[in-house]
Short mmCIF file of C-alpha atoms in Angstrom, two decimals:
data_model
loop_
_atom_site.label_atom_id
_atom_site.label_comp_id
_atom_site.label_asym_id
_atom_site.label_seq_id
_atom_site.Cartn_x
_atom_site.Cartn_y
_atom_site.Cartn_z
CA UNK N 4 114.04 237.61 87.92
CA UNK N 5 113.34 234.30 89.38
CA UNK N 6 115.88 231.25 90.05
CA UNK N 7 114.52 227.90 90.38
CA UNK N 8 116.87 226.04 92.66
CA UNK N 9 117.92 223.44 95.00
CA UNK N 10 120.52 224.69 97.62
CA UNK N 11 122.40 221.28 97.50
CA UNK N 12 122.83 221.38 93.70
CA UNK N 13 126.29 222.41 92.49
CA UNK N 14 125.04 223.65 89.26
CA UNK N 15 122.43 225.94 90.72
CA UNK N 16 125.38 227.24 93.01
CA UNK N 17 127.24 228.15 89.94
CA UNK N 18 124.25 230.37 88.78
CA UNK N 19 123.82 231.79 92.48
CA UNK N 20 127.61 232.54 92.55
CA UNK N 21 127.16 234.51 89.03
CA UNK N 22 124.13 236.41 90.37
CA UNK N 23 126.01 237.50 93.51
CA UNK N 24 128.76 238.56 91.20
CA UNK N 25 126.53 240.84 89.23
CA UNK N 26 124.82 241.85 92.43
CA UNK N 27 121.37 241.65 91.18
CA UNK N 28 118.05 241.18 93.03
CA UNK N 29 116.42 237.99 92.31
CA UNK N 30 113.66 235.61 93.76
CA UNK N 31 115.24 232.40 94.80
CA UNK N 32 112.59 229.55 94.57
CA UNK N 33 113.64 226.40 96.19
CA UNK N 34 112.14 223.06 94.73
CA UNK N 35 112.09 219.59 96.12
CA UNK N 36 114.71 217.19 95.29
CA UNK N 37 111.91 214.96 94.02
CA UNK N 38 111.56 215.65 90.35
CA UNK N 39 107.89 214.55 90.48
CA UNK N 40 107.17 217.40 93.09
CA UNK N 41 108.52 220.24 90.81
CA UNK N 42 105.45 220.87 88.98
CA UNK N 43 106.16 224.78 88.85
CA UNK N 44 109.33 224.30 87.22
CA UNK N 45 107.75 221.99 84.52
CA UNK N 46 104.97 224.70 84.00
CA UNK N 47 107.69 227.32 83.50
CA UNK N 48 110.17 225.42 81.38
CA UNK N 49 108.82 222.17 80.16
CA UNK N 50 111.27 220.20 82.32
CA UNK N 51 111.77 219.28 85.90
CA UNK N 52 115.66 219.96 86.11
CA UNK N 53 117.32 222.84 87.75
CA UNK N 54 118.44 225.60 87.46
CA UNK N 55 115.96 227.50 85.62
CA UNK N 56 116.09 231.10 85.24
CA UNK N 57 113.19 233.35 84.46
CA UNK N 58 114.10 236.94 83.41
CA UNK N 59 111.11 238.64 81.86
CA UNK N 60 110.09 236.63 78.77
CA UNK N 61 113.53 234.83 78.89
CA UNK N 62 113.57 231.32 80.21
CA UNK N 63 116.95 229.39 80.48
CA UNK N 64 117.35 225.95 81.76
CA UNK N 65 121.04 225.20 81.43
CA UNK N 66 123.52 226.59 84.16
CA UNK N 67 126.05 227.37 81.21
CA UNK N 68 123.42 229.25 79.08
CA UNK N 69 122.25 230.84 82.30
CA UNK N 70 125.64 232.15 83.21
CA UNK N 71 126.51 233.24 79.73
CA UNK N 72 123.22 235.06 79.30
CA UNK N 73 123.86 236.97 82.84
CA UNK N 74 127.34 237.84 81.83
CA UNK N 75 126.15 239.30 78.48
CA UNK N 76 123.08 241.00 79.74
CA UNK N 77 124.33 242.33 83.09
CA UNK N 78 128.12 242.99 82.68
CA UNK N 79 129.93 243.50 85.98
CA UNK N 80 131.35 247.11 85.97
CA UNK N 81 135.09 247.24 86.83
#
């Protein structure tokens, strides 16, 4: 699992917090603030905005969709 991320991005922080709650390992790929320098993000998702989560063949590009996906796919055991 990979997360394309900017540490100062509030939307990315929402996703990182969800990943921390489910305690799953992932690769955090920090990208530039400059959209023009986010070539890898564009190659993966077709866009330059973050967060982008890649989980196998699943590619998600919206923080709310990512959080919903994580909650449904990796439920926290109570």
